Coordinates of C-alpha atoms in Angstrom, one line a residue:
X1 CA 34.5 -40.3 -0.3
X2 CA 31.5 -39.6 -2.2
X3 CA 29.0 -40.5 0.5
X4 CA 30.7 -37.8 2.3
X5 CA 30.7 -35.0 -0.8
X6 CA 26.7 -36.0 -0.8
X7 CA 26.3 -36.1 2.9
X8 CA 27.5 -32.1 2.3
X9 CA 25.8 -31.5 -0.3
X10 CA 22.5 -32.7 1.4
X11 CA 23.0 -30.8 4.5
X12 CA 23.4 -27.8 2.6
X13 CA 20.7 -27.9 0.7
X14 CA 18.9 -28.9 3.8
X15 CA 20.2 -25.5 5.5
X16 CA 19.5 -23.3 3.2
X17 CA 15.7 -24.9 2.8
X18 CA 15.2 -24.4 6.8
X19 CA 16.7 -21.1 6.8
X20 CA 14.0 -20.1 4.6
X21 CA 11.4 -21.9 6.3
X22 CA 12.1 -20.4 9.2
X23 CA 12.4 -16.6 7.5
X24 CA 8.4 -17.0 7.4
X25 CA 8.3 -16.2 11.5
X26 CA 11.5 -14.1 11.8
X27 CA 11.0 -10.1 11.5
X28 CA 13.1 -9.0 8.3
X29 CA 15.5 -6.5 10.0
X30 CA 17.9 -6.3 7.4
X31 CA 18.4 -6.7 3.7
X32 CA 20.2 -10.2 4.2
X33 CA 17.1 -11.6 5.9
X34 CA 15.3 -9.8 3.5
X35 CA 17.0 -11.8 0.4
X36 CA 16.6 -14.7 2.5
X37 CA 12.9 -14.2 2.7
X38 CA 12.6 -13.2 -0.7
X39 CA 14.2 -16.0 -2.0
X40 CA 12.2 -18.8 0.0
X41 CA 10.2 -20.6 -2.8
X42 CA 13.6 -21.3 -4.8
X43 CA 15.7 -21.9 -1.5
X44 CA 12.8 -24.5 -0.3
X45 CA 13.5 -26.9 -3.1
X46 CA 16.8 -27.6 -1.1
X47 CA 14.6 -29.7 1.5
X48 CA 13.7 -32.3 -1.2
X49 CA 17.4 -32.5 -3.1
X50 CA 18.7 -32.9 0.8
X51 CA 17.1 -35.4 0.8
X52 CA 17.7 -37.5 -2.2
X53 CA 21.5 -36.8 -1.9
X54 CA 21.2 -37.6 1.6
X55 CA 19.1 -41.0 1.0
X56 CA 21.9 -41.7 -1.5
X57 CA 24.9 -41.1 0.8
X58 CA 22.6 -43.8 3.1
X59 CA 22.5 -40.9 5.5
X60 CA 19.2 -41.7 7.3
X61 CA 19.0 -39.1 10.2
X62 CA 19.6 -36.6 7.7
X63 CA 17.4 -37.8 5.4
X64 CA 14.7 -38.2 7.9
X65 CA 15.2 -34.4 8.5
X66 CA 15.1 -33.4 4.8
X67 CA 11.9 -35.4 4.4
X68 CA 10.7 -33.3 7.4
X69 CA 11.6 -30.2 6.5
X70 CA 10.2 -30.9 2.8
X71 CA 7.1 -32.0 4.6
X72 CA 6.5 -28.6 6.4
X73 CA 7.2 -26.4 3.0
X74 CA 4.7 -28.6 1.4
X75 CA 2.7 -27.5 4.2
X76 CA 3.4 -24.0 4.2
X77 CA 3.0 -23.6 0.1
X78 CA 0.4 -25.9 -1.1
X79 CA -2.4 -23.4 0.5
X80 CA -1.5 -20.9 -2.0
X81 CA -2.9 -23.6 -4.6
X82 CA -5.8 -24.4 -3.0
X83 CA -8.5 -22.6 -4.6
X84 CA -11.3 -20.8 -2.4
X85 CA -15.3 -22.0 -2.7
X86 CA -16.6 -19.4 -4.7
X87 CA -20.0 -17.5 -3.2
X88 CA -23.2 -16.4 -5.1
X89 CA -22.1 -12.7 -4.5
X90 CA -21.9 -9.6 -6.9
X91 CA -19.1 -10.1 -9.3
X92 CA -16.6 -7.2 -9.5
X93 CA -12.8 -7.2 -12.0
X94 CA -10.2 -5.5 -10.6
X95 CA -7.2 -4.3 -12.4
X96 CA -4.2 -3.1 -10.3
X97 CA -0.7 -2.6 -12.2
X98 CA 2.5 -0.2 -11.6
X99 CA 3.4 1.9 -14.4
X100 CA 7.3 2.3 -14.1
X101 CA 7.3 6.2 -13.5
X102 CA 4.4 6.6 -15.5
X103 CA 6.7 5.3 -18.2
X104 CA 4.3 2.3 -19.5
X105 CA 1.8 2.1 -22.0
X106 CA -1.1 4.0 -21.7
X107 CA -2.5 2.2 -24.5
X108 CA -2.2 -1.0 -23.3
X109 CA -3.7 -0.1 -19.6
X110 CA -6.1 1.1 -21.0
X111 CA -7.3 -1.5 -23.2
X112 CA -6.9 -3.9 -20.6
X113 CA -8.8 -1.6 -18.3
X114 CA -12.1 -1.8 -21.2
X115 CA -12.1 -5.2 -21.5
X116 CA -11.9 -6.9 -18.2
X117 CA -12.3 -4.6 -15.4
X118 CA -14.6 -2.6 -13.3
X119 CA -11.9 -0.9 -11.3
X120 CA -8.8 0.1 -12.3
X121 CA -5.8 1.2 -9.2
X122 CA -2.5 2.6 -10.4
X123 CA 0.4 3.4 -9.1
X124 CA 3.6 5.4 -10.2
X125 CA 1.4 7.6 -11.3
X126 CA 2.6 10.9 -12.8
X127 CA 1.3 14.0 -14.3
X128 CA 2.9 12.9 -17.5
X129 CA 1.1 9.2 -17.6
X130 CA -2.7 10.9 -16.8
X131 CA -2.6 13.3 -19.6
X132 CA -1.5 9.7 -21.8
X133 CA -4.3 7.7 -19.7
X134 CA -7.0 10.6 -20.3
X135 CA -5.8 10.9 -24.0
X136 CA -6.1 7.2 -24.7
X137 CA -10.0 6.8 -23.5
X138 CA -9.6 5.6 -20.1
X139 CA -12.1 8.3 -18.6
X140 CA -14.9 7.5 -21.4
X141 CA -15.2 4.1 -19.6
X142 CA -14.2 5.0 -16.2
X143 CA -15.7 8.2 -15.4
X144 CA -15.3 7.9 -11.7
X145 CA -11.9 8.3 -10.3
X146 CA -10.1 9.5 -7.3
X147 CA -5.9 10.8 -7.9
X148 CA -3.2 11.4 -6.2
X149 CA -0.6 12.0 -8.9
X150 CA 2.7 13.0 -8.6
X151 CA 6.1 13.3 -10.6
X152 CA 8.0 9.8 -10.1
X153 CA 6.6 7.4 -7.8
X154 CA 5.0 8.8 -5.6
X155 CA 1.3 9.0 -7.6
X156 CA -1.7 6.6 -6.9
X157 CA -5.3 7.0 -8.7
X158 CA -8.2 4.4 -8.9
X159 CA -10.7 4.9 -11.7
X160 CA -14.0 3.4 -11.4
X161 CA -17.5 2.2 -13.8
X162 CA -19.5 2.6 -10.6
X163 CA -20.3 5.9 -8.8
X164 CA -17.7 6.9 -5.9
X165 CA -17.7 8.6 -2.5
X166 CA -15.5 9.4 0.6
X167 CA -12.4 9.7 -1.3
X168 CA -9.5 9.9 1.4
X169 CA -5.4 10.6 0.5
X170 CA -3.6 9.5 2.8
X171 CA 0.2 11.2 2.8
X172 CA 1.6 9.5 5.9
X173 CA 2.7 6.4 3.5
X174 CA 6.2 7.0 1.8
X175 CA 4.5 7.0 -1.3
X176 CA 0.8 7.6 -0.9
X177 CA -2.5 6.1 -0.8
X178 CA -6.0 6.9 -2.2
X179 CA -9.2 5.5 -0.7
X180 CA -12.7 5.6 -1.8
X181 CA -16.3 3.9 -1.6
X182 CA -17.6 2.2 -4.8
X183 CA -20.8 2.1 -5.0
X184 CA -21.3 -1.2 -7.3
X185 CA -24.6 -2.1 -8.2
X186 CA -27.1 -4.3 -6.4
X187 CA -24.4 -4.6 -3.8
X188 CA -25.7 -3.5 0.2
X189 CA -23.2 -1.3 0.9
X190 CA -20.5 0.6 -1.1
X191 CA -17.0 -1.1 -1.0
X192 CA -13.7 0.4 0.2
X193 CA -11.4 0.2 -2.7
X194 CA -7.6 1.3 -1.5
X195 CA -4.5 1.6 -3.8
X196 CA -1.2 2.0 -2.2
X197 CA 2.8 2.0 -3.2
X198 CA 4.8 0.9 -0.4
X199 CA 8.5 2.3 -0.4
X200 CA 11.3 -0.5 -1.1
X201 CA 13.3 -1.9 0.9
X202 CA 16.7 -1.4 -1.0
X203 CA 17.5 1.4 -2.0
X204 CA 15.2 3.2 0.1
X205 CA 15.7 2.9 3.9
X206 CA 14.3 -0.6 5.0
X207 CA 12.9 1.2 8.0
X208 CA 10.9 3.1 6.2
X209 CA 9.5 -0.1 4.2
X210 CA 8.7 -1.4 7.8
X211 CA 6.9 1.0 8.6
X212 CA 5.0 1.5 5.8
X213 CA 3.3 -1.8 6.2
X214 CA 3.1 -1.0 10.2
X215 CA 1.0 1.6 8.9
X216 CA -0.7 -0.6 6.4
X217 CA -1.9 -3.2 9.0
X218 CA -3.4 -0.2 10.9
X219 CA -5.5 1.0 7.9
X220 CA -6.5 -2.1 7.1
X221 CA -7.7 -3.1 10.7
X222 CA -9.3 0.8 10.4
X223 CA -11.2 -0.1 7.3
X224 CA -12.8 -2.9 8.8
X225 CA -13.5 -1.2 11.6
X226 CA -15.6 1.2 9.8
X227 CA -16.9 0.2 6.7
X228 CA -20.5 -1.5 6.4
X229 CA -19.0 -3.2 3.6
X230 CA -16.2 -5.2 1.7
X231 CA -13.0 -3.7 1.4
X232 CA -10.5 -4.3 -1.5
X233 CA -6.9 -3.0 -1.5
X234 CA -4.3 -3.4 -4.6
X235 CA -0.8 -2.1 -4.9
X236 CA 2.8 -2.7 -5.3
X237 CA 3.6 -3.6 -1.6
X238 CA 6.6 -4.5 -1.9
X239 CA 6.5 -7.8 -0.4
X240 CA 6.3 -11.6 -0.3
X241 CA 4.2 -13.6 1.2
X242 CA 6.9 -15.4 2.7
X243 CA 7.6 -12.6 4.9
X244 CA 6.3 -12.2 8.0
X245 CA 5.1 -8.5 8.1
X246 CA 3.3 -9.3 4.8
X247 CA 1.1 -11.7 6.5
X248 CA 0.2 -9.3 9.1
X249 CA -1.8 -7.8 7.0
X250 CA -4.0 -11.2 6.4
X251 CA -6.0 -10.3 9.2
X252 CA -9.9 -9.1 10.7
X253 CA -10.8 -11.2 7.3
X254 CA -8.3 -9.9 4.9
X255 CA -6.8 -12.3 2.4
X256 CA -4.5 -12.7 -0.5
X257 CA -6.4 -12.7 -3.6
X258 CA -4.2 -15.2 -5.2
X259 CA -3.9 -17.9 -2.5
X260 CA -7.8 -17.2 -2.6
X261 CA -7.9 -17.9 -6.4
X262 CA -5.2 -21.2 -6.1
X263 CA -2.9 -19.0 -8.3
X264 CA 0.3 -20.3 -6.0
X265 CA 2.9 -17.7 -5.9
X266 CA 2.1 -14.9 -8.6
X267 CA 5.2 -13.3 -9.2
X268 CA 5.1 -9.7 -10.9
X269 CA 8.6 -8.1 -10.7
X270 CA 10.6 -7.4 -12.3
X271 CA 9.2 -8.5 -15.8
X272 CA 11.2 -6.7 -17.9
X273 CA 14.0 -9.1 -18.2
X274 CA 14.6 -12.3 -20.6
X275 CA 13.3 -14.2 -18.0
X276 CA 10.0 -14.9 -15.9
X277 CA 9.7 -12.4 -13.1
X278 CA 11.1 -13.7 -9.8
X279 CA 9.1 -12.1 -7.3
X280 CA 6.0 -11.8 -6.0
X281 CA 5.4 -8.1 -4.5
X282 CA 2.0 -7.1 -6.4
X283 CA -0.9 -8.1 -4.6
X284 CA -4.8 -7.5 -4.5
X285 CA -6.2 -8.3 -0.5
X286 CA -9.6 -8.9 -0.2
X287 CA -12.2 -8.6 2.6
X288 CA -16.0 -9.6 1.9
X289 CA -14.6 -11.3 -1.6
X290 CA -13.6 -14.3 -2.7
X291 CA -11.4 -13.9 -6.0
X292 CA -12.5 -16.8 -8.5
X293 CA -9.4 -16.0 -10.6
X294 CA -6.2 -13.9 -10.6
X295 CA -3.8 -13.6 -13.5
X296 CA -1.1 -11.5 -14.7
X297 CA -0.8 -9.3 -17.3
X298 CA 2.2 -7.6 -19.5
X299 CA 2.5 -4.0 -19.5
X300 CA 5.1 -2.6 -22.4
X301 CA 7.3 0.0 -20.8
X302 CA 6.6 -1.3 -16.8
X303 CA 9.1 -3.4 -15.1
X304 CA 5.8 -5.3 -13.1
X305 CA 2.9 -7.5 -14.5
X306 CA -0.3 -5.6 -13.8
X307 CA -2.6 -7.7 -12.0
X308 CA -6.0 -8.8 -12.9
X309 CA -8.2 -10.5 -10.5
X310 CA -12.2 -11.4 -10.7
X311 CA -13.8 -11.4 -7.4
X312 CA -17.6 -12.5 -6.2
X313 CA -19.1 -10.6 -2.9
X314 CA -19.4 -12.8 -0.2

């Protein structure tokens, strides 16, 4: 009897682990395979119980599966821990962080902003949070900026140390975009800093989420195209990296700052629970730069971790 109640148990937790395996190549086309995907780290660790409850219950085909399946998430995961050689480059900080409606504390931005970064992208940026931004200092360090703002979530801004040029809004995005070239000293060529706020999957319409990042894959593959230099983007995308049209965008050189860094899986959302946040939907890509670190930081008043990541040119 109880070699049968594990023999369940195991191939459940087996399922449920290769369901989310497999969520990593299957288009999310609805919110139940978007749970699914979202929830792969935590649904992965069923691949190793299956198989301990299944190597109890002396269940040995099973168990070879489990030990399979655990295999190929060890596969899948452990690159996001791997940290990336580090070139001799220009060093640049970037600080990237959503501020809840423009709810969060301007303070606290800002002093994070003075201390450890040399670009600064924001979104849910309203009228309401520049006037607290402006009023706490951050233009004395940070005289450079390019803004979209906008009541609720729909505002964007980047502020910069460096000088900037080419500033580009771009409106076709549920939420906006800005765009601009920092000119960061010593460097060859200016880099193409983006900030973007994809819309949500739920509640919004998760068509419109798709095609946001449709639309983000194109910009991307368009910056490369035509910039002489790196490009950086940061924002609240609004997805994991176990989903599949979040990796599309890892392409023509593009990567994920924090599998770059070895950070693993650097969860942001929602942080403003008695717990650790759960997912991981704040993310800084890189192209031309290697990020040598990326960490999160607590934002009083924003239900994300704002994200701070160091990055070398090369």
């Amino acid at each position: 009897m109880w070699q049968s109640v594990l023999t369940y148990a195991g191939a459940f937790s087996l399922c449920t682990a290769a369901a989310a395996l497999a969520m990593r190549w299957i288009p999310v086309v609805n919110r139940s395979l978007l749970a699914l995907a979202a929830s792969a780290p935590y649904l992965s660790i069923g691949a190793p119980i299956g198989a301990v409850l299944s190597g109890v219950a002396r269940n040995w085909p099973l168990t070879a599966i489990a030990v399979a399946i655990t295999v190929a998430a060890a596969v899948v995961q452990l690159p996001l821990f791997r940290r990336a050689k580090a070139p001799s480059g220009t060093a640049l900080r970037f600080l990237s962080a959503n501020l809840r409606y423009g709810r969060a504390d301007a303070e606290a931005v800002v002093r994070y902003a003075e201390a450890s970064a040399d670009i600064v992208a924001l979104q849910e940026l309203t009228p309401a949070a520049l006037a607290r931004l402006e009023a706490a200092g951050l233009d004395r360090m940070f005289p450079h900026r390019a803004l979209r703002e906008m009541d609720e979530p729909g505002g964007v801004g980047l502020w910069s140390r460096h000088p900037i040029s080419d500033v580009r809004i771009d409106d076709g995005f549920w939420l906006g975009m800005v765009a601009a070239d920092v000119h960061v000293p010593e460097a060859p060529a200016p880099t193409r800093v983006l900030t973007v706020h994809l819309s949500a999957p739920w509640p919004d319409p998760l068509q419109g989420w798709r095609d946001d990042l449709a639309r983000l894959a194109s910009t991307l593959l368009n910056a490369a195209r035509a910039s002489t230099g790196p490009v950086l983007l940061a924002g609240d995308l609004n997805a994991t990296p176990d989903m599949r049209e979040f990796r599309r965008l890892l392409r023509q050189g593009y990567r994920d700052a924090g599998a770059q860094a070895g950070a693993g899986v650097v969860r942001t959302h929602p942080s403003d629970i008695a717990a650790p946040p759960v997912f991981a939907v704040d993310h800084i890509l890189t192209r031309g730069y290697v990020a040598t670190s990326l960490r999160t930081l607590p934002v009083p008043g924003s239900d994300h971790r704002a994200l701070l990541a160091e990055l070398v040119a090369g």
